[in-house]
Amino acid sequence: EIVLTQSPGTLSLSPGERATLSCRASQSLSDTYLGWYQQRPGQAPRLLISGAFRRATGIPDRFSGSGSGTDFTLTISRLEPEDSAVYYCQQYGSSVWTFGPGTKVEIK
Amino acid sequence: EVQLLQSGAEVKKAGESLQISCQGSGYSFINYWIGWVRQMPGKGLEWVGIFCPADSDARYSPSFRGRVTLSADKSVNTAYLQWSSLQASDTARYFCARLPGTVGIPSTMVTTDGYFDYWGQGTLVTVSS
């Protein structure tokens, strides 16, 4: 089973700042098999990125994904108040699909 | 518009059975796998399993295999997650979500379509001991 580790646990930034969220896999993973989700308080998760860098329909271009191998990154280029949420990565490149523990983004 | 509408909150006792539902609309229900994800109180997301309405193929996470059963009724565009004997540790919110592709998922589970593009609102299951 591929274990995903996300860092930092919590990120506290001001509107307009850049957020960089990390997702590290315990084994090398093709970038084809990595997704990112946003979960706002009290809501269902929402797909942001699939295949490590493909934005989902309707997702603003200030969200971008990158990475390969064992290290992947979600970048939010200019934070807005509505970006306050927990962000999860997910891998689907092994027999057991797994999610990372999440990074909480707080907007000051 | 693709929508997944889940059944309402449930309060049960340990040992009881339960089935929760997820009704799809706005797309061809039979052609897309439905997945289930657990979120325990204050915790992260865990993959439970996926189900194909077209041929009733079910795949389970090892953590949930034998504990839950996935199924669907194509005639009413509805997928189900079922427990035969609940435990207090089953207390969580359960989300259904759609996989994006219409092709089969290989037995290896390695697929470019293994992510969830549309989600239901979640069903809160509370089990008392």
PDB file of C-alpha atoms in Angstrom:
ATOM      1  CA  GLU A   1       0.000   0.000   0.000  1.00  0.00           C
ATOM      2  CA  ILE A   2       1.326   3.429  -0.924  1.00  0.00           C
ATOM      3  CA  VAL A   3       1.295   5.800   2.050  1.00  0.00           C
ATOM      4  CA  LEU A   4       0.896   9.513   1.330  1.00  0.00           C
ATOM      5  CA  THR A   5       2.341  12.103   3.688  1.00  0.00           C
ATOM      6  CA  GLN A   6       1.259  15.735   3.453  1.00  0.00           C
ATOM      7  CA  SER A   7       3.043  18.789   4.801  1.00  0.00           C
ATOM      8  CA  PRO A   8       2.697  21.104   6.462  1.00  0.00           C
ATOM      9  CA  GLY A   9      -0.175  20.036   8.663  1.00  0.00           C
ATOM     10  CA  THR A  10      -1.489  23.592   8.807  1.00  0.00           C
ATOM     11  CA  LEU A  11      -0.659  26.625   6.706  1.00  0.00           C
ATOM     12  CA  SER A  12      -1.705  30.103   7.854  1.00  0.00           C
ATOM     13  CA  LEU A  13      -1.373  32.808   5.210  1.00  0.00           C
ATOM     14  CA  SER A  14      -2.877  36.142   4.204  1.00  0.00           C
ATOM     15  CA  PRO A  15      -5.059  36.814   1.172  1.00  0.00           C
ATOM     16  CA  GLY A  16      -2.983  37.298  -1.956  1.00  0.00           C
ATOM     17  CA  GLU A  17      -0.101  35.155  -0.698  1.00  0.00           C
ATOM     18  CA  ARG A  18       1.102  31.964  -2.342  1.00  0.00           C
ATOM     19  CA  ALA A  19       0.444  28.580  -0.733  1.00  0.00           C
ATOM     20  CA  THR A  20       2.636  25.566  -1.438  1.00  0.00           C
ATOM     21  CA  LEU A  21       1.311  22.200  -0.261  1.00  0.00           C
ATOM     22  CA  SER A  22       3.387  19.034  -0.407  1.00  0.00           C
ATOM     23  CA  CYS A  23       2.340  15.416  -0.895  1.00  0.00           C
ATOM     24  CA  ARG A  24       5.007  12.727  -0.623  1.00  0.00           C
ATOM     25  CA  ALA A  25       4.440   9.082  -1.608  1.00  0.00           C
ATOM     26  CA  SER A  26       6.132   6.116   0.081  1.00  0.00           C
ATOM     27  CA  GLN A  27       6.862   4.621  -3.353  1.00  0.00           C
ATOM     28  CA  SER A  28       7.463   6.161  -6.739  1.00  0.00           C
ATOM     29  CA  LEU A  29       4.212   7.010  -8.463  1.00  0.00           C
ATOM     30  CA  SER A  30       3.560   7.978 -12.040  1.00  0.00           C
ATOM     31  CA  ASP A  31       2.191  11.509 -12.198  1.00  0.00           C
ATOM     32  CA  THR A  32      -0.781  10.035 -14.031  1.00  0.00           C
ATOM     33  CA  TYR A  33      -2.129   8.655 -10.770  1.00  0.00           C
ATOM     34  CA  LEU A  34      -2.215  11.586  -8.344  1.00  0.00           C
ATOM     35  CA  GLY A  35      -5.161  13.857  -7.557  1.00  0.00           C
ATOM     36  CA  TRP A  36      -5.920  16.762  -5.240  1.00  0.00           C
ATOM     37  CA  TYR A  37      -9.178  17.680  -3.494  1.00  0.00           C
ATOM     38  CA  GLN A  38     -10.422  20.655  -1.501  1.00  0.00           C
ATOM     39  CA  GLN A  39     -12.806  20.171   1.412  1.00  0.00           C
ATOM     40  CA  ARG A  40     -14.332  23.283   2.927  1.00  0.00           C
ATOM     41  CA  PRO A  41     -15.831  23.015   6.427  1.00  0.00           C
ATOM     42  CA  GLY A  42     -19.105  21.107   6.411  1.00  0.00           C
ATOM     43  CA  GLN A  43     -18.887  20.301   2.706  1.00  0.00           C
ATOM     44  CA  ALA A  44     -18.062  17.346   0.529  1.00  0.00           C
ATOM     45  CA  PRO A  45     -14.622  17.194  -1.079  1.00  0.00           C
ATOM     46  CA  ARG A  46     -14.229  18.806  -4.506  1.00  0.00           C
ATOM     47  CA  LEU A  47     -11.840  17.634  -7.197  1.00  0.00           C
ATOM     48  CA  LEU A  48      -9.173  20.219  -8.011  1.00  0.00           C
ATOM     49  CA  ILE A  49      -6.500  18.339  -9.933  1.00  0.00           C
ATOM     50  CA  SER A  50      -6.169  14.912 -11.561  1.00  0.00           C
ATOM     51  CA  GLY A  51      -3.118  13.332 -13.171  1.00  0.00           C
ATOM     52  CA  ALA A  52      -0.909  15.536 -10.963  1.00  0.00           C
ATOM     53  CA  PHE A  53      -1.449  18.705 -13.011  1.00  0.00           C
ATOM     54  CA  ARG A  54      -4.790  18.631 -14.886  1.00  0.00           C
ATOM     55  CA  ARG A  55      -7.228  21.153 -13.449  1.00  0.00           C
ATOM     56  CA  ALA A  56     -10.787  19.913 -13.101  1.00  0.00           C
ATOM     57  CA  THR A  57     -13.636  21.703 -14.835  1.00  0.00           C
ATOM     58  CA  GLY A  58     -14.374  25.096 -13.287  1.00  0.00           C
ATOM     59  CA  ILE A  59     -11.265  25.233 -11.102  1.00  0.00           C
ATOM     60  CA  PRO A  60      -9.542  28.658 -11.239  1.00  0.00           C
ATOM     61  CA  ASP A  61      -6.098  28.766 -12.811  1.00  0.00           C
ATOM     62  CA  ARG A  62      -4.550  29.988  -9.562  1.00  0.00           C
ATOM     63  CA  PHE A  63      -4.637  26.329  -8.543  1.00  0.00           C
ATOM     64  CA  SER A  64      -1.841  24.307 -10.111  1.00  0.00           C
ATOM     65  CA  GLY A  65      -0.327  20.889  -9.575  1.00  0.00           C
ATOM     66  CA  SER A  66       3.148  19.598 -10.278  1.00  0.00           C
ATOM     67  CA  GLY A  67       5.602  16.901  -9.342  1.00  0.00           C
ATOM     68  CA  SER A  68       6.714  13.388 -10.183  1.00  0.00           C
ATOM     69  CA  GLY A  69       8.143  10.270  -8.590  1.00  0.00           C
ATOM     70  CA  THR A  70       7.477  10.573  -4.877  1.00  0.00           C
ATOM     71  CA  ASP A  71       7.064  14.347  -4.505  1.00  0.00           C
ATOM     72  CA  PHE A  72       4.015  16.297  -5.627  1.00  0.00           C
ATOM     73  CA  THR A  73       2.919  19.865  -5.013  1.00  0.00           C
ATOM     74  CA  LEU A  74      -0.317  21.815  -5.064  1.00  0.00           C
ATOM     75  CA  THR A  75       0.218  25.558  -5.445  1.00  0.00           C
ATOM     76  CA  ILE A  76      -2.393  28.232  -4.866  1.00  0.00           C
ATOM     77  CA  SER A  77      -0.860  31.291  -6.429  1.00  0.00           C
ATOM     78  CA  ARG A  78      -2.981  34.054  -4.876  1.00  0.00           C
ATOM     79  CA  LEU A  79      -4.988  33.026  -1.855  1.00  0.00           C
ATOM     80  CA  GLU A  80      -8.565  34.170  -1.514  1.00  0.00           C
ATOM     81  CA  PRO A  81     -10.731  33.902   1.618  1.00  0.00           C
ATOM     82  CA  GLU A  82     -12.784  31.062   0.106  1.00  0.00           C
ATOM     83  CA  ASP A  83      -9.620  28.934  -0.167  1.00  0.00           C
ATOM     84  CA  SER A  84      -9.822  28.266   3.565  1.00  0.00           C
ATOM     85  CA  ALA A  85     -10.154  24.470   3.572  1.00  0.00           C
ATOM     86  CA  VAL A  86      -8.415  21.146   4.038  1.00  0.00           C
ATOM     87  CA  TYR A  87      -6.593  19.866   0.957  1.00  0.00           C
ATOM     88  CA  TYR A  88      -6.092  16.144   0.349  1.00  0.00           C
ATOM     89  CA  CYS A  89      -3.961  14.307  -2.165  1.00  0.00           C
ATOM     90  CA  GLN A  90      -5.017  10.862  -3.420  1.00  0.00           C
ATOM     91  CA  GLN A  91      -3.126   8.201  -5.346  1.00  0.00           C
ATOM     92  CA  TYR A  92      -4.721   5.638  -7.650  1.00  0.00           C
ATOM     93  CA  GLY A  93      -1.584   3.986  -8.983  1.00  0.00           C
ATOM     94  CA  SER A  94      -1.629   0.856  -6.850  1.00  0.00           C
ATOM     95  CA  SER A  95      -3.998  -1.931  -5.836  1.00  0.00           C
ATOM     96  CA  VAL A  96      -5.197   0.053  -2.826  1.00  0.00           C
ATOM     97  CA  TRP A  97      -6.146   3.684  -3.410  1.00  0.00           C
ATOM     98  CA  THR A  98      -5.148   5.977  -0.569  1.00  0.00           C
ATOM     99  CA  PHE A  99      -5.552   9.567   0.565  1.00  0.00           C
ATOM    100  CA  GLY A 100      -3.050  11.714   2.399  1.00  0.00           C
ATOM    101  CA  PRO A 101      -3.929  13.041   5.876  1.00  0.00           C
ATOM    102  CA  GLY A 102      -4.604  16.551   4.553  1.00  0.00           C
ATOM    103  CA  THR A 103      -3.197  20.063   4.887  1.00  0.00           C
ATOM    104  CA  LYS A 104      -5.368  22.698   6.503  1.00  0.00           C
ATOM    105  CA  VAL A 105      -5.081  26.136   4.925  1.00  0.00           C
ATOM    106  CA  GLU A 106      -6.129  29.020   7.125  1.00  0.00           C
ATOM    107  CA  ILE A 107      -6.595  32.537   5.754  1.00  0.00           C
ATOM    108  CA  LYS A 108      -5.551  35.243   8.204  1.00  0.00           C
TER     109      LYS A 108
ATOM    110  CA  GLU B   1     -25.838  18.680 -14.365  1.00  0.00           C
ATOM    111  CA  VAL B   2     -24.310  15.661 -12.658  1.00  0.00           C
ATOM    112  CA  GLN B   3     -25.684  15.187  -9.157  1.00  0.00           C
ATOM    113  CA  LEU B   4     -25.317  12.520  -6.501  1.00  0.00           C
ATOM    114  CA  LEU B   5     -28.011  12.673  -3.833  1.00  0.00           C
ATOM    115  CA  GLN B   6     -27.399  10.669  -0.685  1.00  0.00           C
ATOM    116  CA  SER B   7     -29.885   9.439   1.879  1.00  0.00           C
ATOM    117  CA  GLY B   8     -30.325  11.158   5.222  1.00  0.00           C
ATOM    118  CA  ALA B   9     -28.540  10.757   8.529  1.00  0.00           C
ATOM    119  CA  GLU B  10     -28.917   7.483  10.425  1.00  0.00           C
ATOM    120  CA  VAL B  11     -28.718   6.676  14.124  1.00  0.00           C
ATOM    121  CA  LYS B  12     -28.320   2.991  14.891  1.00  0.00           C
ATOM    122  CA  LYS B  13     -27.275   0.613  17.647  1.00  0.00           C
ATOM    123  CA  ALA B  14     -24.314  -1.718  17.453  1.00  0.00           C
ATOM    124  CA  GLY B  15     -25.260  -5.025  15.838  1.00  0.00           C
ATOM    125  CA  GLU B  16     -27.998  -3.547  13.671  1.00  0.00           C
ATOM    126  CA  SER B  17     -27.955  -3.585   9.881  1.00  0.00           C
ATOM    127  CA  LEU B  18     -28.005  -0.526   7.653  1.00  0.00           C
ATOM    128  CA  GLN B  19     -28.131   0.427   4.000  1.00  0.00           C
ATOM    129  CA  ILE B  20     -27.455   3.962   2.790  1.00  0.00           C
ATOM    130  CA  SER B  21     -28.054   5.152  -0.742  1.00  0.00           C
ATOM    131  CA  CYS B  22     -26.689   7.435  -3.439  1.00  0.00           C
ATOM    132  CA  GLN B  23     -28.899   8.383  -6.393  1.00  0.00           C
ATOM    133  CA  GLY B  24     -27.210   9.656  -9.528  1.00  0.00           C
ATOM    134  CA  SER B  25     -28.772  12.031 -12.035  1.00  0.00           C
ATOM    135  CA  GLY B  26     -27.692  14.143 -14.987  1.00  0.00           C
ATOM    136  CA  TYR B  27     -25.567  11.401 -16.552  1.00  0.00           C
ATOM    137  CA  SER B  28     -25.754   7.787 -17.700  1.00  0.00           C
ATOM    138  CA  PHE B  29     -25.666   6.088 -14.293  1.00  0.00           C
ATOM    139  CA  ILE B  30     -24.982   2.601 -15.622  1.00  0.00           C
ATOM    140  CA  ASN B  31     -21.780   3.637 -17.382  1.00  0.00           C
ATOM    141  CA  TYR B  32     -19.806   5.114 -14.483  1.00  0.00           C
ATOM    142  CA  TRP B  33     -18.284   3.458 -11.442  1.00  0.00           C
ATOM    143  CA  ILE B  34     -19.425   4.776  -8.062  1.00  0.00           C
ATOM    144  CA  GLY B  35     -16.980   4.962  -5.168  1.00  0.00           C
ATOM    145  CA  TRP B  36     -17.482   5.291  -1.417  1.00  0.00           C
ATOM    146  CA  VAL B  37     -15.273   7.248   0.977  1.00  0.00           C
ATOM    147  CA  ARG B  38     -15.392   7.306   4.782  1.00  0.00           C
ATOM    148  CA  GLN B  39     -14.631  10.304   6.954  1.00  0.00           C
ATOM    149  CA  MET B  40     -14.589   9.624  10.676  1.00  0.00           C
ATOM    150  CA  PRO B  41     -15.322  12.571  12.982  1.00  0.00           C
ATOM    151  CA  GLY B  42     -12.579  15.186  12.686  1.00  0.00           C
ATOM    152  CA  LYS B  43     -10.457  12.902  10.503  1.00  0.00           C
ATOM    153  CA  GLY B  44      -9.362  12.528   6.888  1.00  0.00           C
ATOM    154  CA  LEU B  45     -10.691  10.614   3.907  1.00  0.00           C
ATOM    155  CA  GLU B  46     -10.484   6.809   3.512  1.00  0.00           C
ATOM    156  CA  TRP B  47     -11.297   4.858   0.380  1.00  0.00           C
ATOM    157  CA  VAL B  48     -13.945   2.174   1.038  1.00  0.00           C
ATOM    158  CA  GLY B  49     -14.463   0.674  -2.410  1.00  0.00           C
ATOM    159  CA  ILE B  50     -15.945   1.113  -5.875  1.00  0.00           C
ATOM    160  CA  PHE B  51     -18.853  -0.469  -7.739  1.00  0.00           C
ATOM    161  CA  CYS B  52     -19.755  -0.751 -11.390  1.00  0.00           C
ATOM    162  CA  PRO B  53     -23.537  -0.582 -11.987  1.00  0.00           C
ATOM    163  CA  ALA B  54     -23.189  -2.075 -15.459  1.00  0.00           C
ATOM    164  CA  ASP B  55     -21.880  -5.494 -14.368  1.00  0.00           C
ATOM    165  CA  SER B  56     -22.007  -5.364 -10.534  1.00  0.00           C
ATOM    166  CA  ASP B  57     -18.216  -5.577 -10.273  1.00  0.00           C
ATOM    167  CA  ALA B  58     -17.207  -4.514  -6.753  1.00  0.00           C
ATOM    168  CA  ARG B  59     -13.725  -3.715  -5.488  1.00  0.00           C
ATOM    169  CA  TYR B  60     -12.991  -3.168  -1.824  1.00  0.00           C
ATOM    170  CA  SER B  61     -10.213  -1.653   0.212  1.00  0.00           C
ATOM    171  CA  PRO B  62      -8.681  -4.415   2.371  1.00  0.00           C
ATOM    172  CA  SER B  63      -9.654  -2.334   5.410  1.00  0.00           C
ATOM    173  CA  PHE B  64     -13.349  -2.643   4.528  1.00  0.00           C
ATOM    174  CA  ARG B  65     -13.582  -5.992   2.716  1.00  0.00           C
ATOM    175  CA  GLY B  66     -15.964  -8.289   4.581  1.00  0.00           C
ATOM    176  CA  ARG B  67     -17.311  -5.408   6.648  1.00  0.00           C
ATOM    177  CA  VAL B  68     -19.453  -3.678   4.010  1.00  0.00           C
ATOM    178  CA  THR B  69     -21.228  -4.604   0.790  1.00  0.00           C
ATOM    179  CA  LEU B  70     -21.577  -2.414  -2.285  1.00  0.00           C
ATOM    180  CA  SER B  71     -24.462  -2.766  -4.703  1.00  0.00           C
ATOM    181  CA  ALA B  72     -26.693  -0.787  -7.052  1.00  0.00           C
ATOM    182  CA  ASP B  73     -30.188  -0.810  -8.580  1.00  0.00           C
ATOM    183  CA  LYS B  74     -29.888   0.303 -12.189  1.00  0.00           C
ATOM    184  CA  SER B  75     -33.649   0.797 -12.506  1.00  0.00           C
ATOM    185  CA  VAL B  76     -33.565   3.693 -10.039  1.00  0.00           C
ATOM    186  CA  ASN B  77     -30.020   4.935 -10.705  1.00  0.00           C
ATOM    187  CA  THR B  78     -29.039   4.270  -7.102  1.00  0.00           C
ATOM    188  CA  ALA B  79     -25.936   2.832  -5.459  1.00  0.00           C
ATOM    189  CA  TYR B  80     -25.892   1.376  -1.950  1.00  0.00           C
ATOM    190  CA  LEU B  81     -23.457   0.838   0.902  1.00  0.00           C
ATOM    191  CA  GLN B  82     -24.596  -1.811   3.355  1.00  0.00           C
ATOM    192  CA  TRP B  83     -23.584  -3.164   6.762  1.00  0.00           C
ATOM    193  CA  SER B  84     -25.001  -6.395   8.208  1.00  0.00           C
ATOM    194  CA  SER B  85     -23.798  -5.701  11.736  1.00  0.00           C
ATOM    195  CA  LEU B  86     -22.743  -2.192  12.669  1.00  0.00           C
ATOM    196  CA  GLN B  87     -20.033  -1.373  15.181  1.00  0.00           C
ATOM    197  CA  ALA B  88     -19.492   1.866  17.087  1.00  0.00           C
ATOM    198  CA  SER B  89     -16.313   2.350  15.048  1.00  0.00           C
ATOM    199  CA  ASP B  90     -18.474   2.669  11.899  1.00  0.00           C
ATOM    200  CA  THR B  91     -19.594   6.095  13.130  1.00  0.00           C
ATOM    201  CA  ALA B  92     -18.593   8.461  10.331  1.00  0.00           C
ATOM    202  CA  ARG B  93     -19.807  10.448   7.377  1.00  0.00           C
ATOM    203  CA  TYR B  94     -19.854   8.395   4.188  1.00  0.00           C
ATOM    204  CA  PHE B  95     -19.549  10.024   0.783  1.00  0.00           C
ATOM    205  CA  CYS B  96     -20.390   8.514  -2.559  1.00  0.00           C
ATOM    206  CA  ALA B  97     -18.512   9.846  -5.557  1.00  0.00           C
ATOM    207  CA  ARG B  98     -18.346   9.148  -9.276  1.00  0.00           C
ATOM    208  CA  LEU B  99     -15.294   7.969 -11.170  1.00  0.00           C
ATOM    209  CA  PRO B 100     -14.821   9.914 -14.402  1.00  0.00           C
ATOM    210  CA  GLY B 101     -14.316   7.235 -17.022  1.00  0.00           C
ATOM    211  CA  THR B 102     -16.604   4.772 -18.743  1.00  0.00           C
ATOM    212  CA  VAL B 103     -13.996   2.114 -19.339  1.00  0.00           C
ATOM    213  CA  GLY B 104     -13.381  -0.807 -17.029  1.00  0.00           C
ATOM    214  CA  ILE B 105     -11.100  -0.629 -14.016  1.00  0.00           C
ATOM    215  CA  PRO B 106      -8.359  -3.265 -14.319  1.00  0.00           C
ATOM    216  CA  SER B 107      -7.974  -5.896 -11.626  1.00  0.00           C
ATOM    217  CA  THR B 108      -4.695  -4.236 -10.623  1.00  0.00           C
ATOM    218  CA  MET B 109      -6.697  -1.088  -9.737  1.00  0.00           C
ATOM    219  CA  VAL B 110      -4.016   0.958 -11.511  1.00  0.00           C
ATOM    220  CA  THR B 111      -5.938   3.354 -13.727  1.00  0.00           C
ATOM    221  CA  THR B 112      -5.807   6.923 -14.924  1.00  0.00           C
ATOM    222  CA  ASP B 113      -9.499   7.184 -13.970  1.00  0.00           C
ATOM    223  CA  GLY B 114      -9.106   6.391 -10.275  1.00  0.00           C
ATOM    224  CA  TYR B 115     -10.118   9.823  -9.006  1.00  0.00           C
ATOM    225  CA  PHE B 116     -13.553  11.127  -8.041  1.00  0.00           C
ATOM    226  CA  ASP B 117     -14.998  13.937 -10.162  1.00  0.00           C
ATOM    227  CA  TYR B 118     -18.428  14.397  -8.564  1.00  0.00           C
ATOM    228  CA  TRP B 119     -19.371  13.858  -4.928  1.00  0.00           C
ATOM    229  CA  GLY B 120     -22.557  13.379  -2.948  1.00  0.00           C
ATOM    230  CA  GLN B 121     -23.236  15.527   0.091  1.00  0.00           C
ATOM    231  CA  GLY B 122     -22.447  12.711   2.509  1.00  0.00           C
ATOM    232  CA  THR B 123     -24.502  10.587   4.907  1.00  0.00           C
ATOM    233  CA  LEU B 124     -23.757  10.776   8.626  1.00  0.00           C
ATOM    234  CA  VAL B 125     -23.970   7.388  10.317  1.00  0.00           C
ATOM    235  CA  THR B 126     -23.957   7.328  14.116  1.00  0.00           C
ATOM    236  CA  VAL B 127     -23.693   3.987  15.891  1.00  0.00           C
ATOM    237  CA  SER B 128     -24.124   3.727  19.637  1.00  0.00           C
ATOM    238  CA  SER B 129     -22.779   0.864  21.668  1.00  0.00           C
TER     239      SER B 129
END
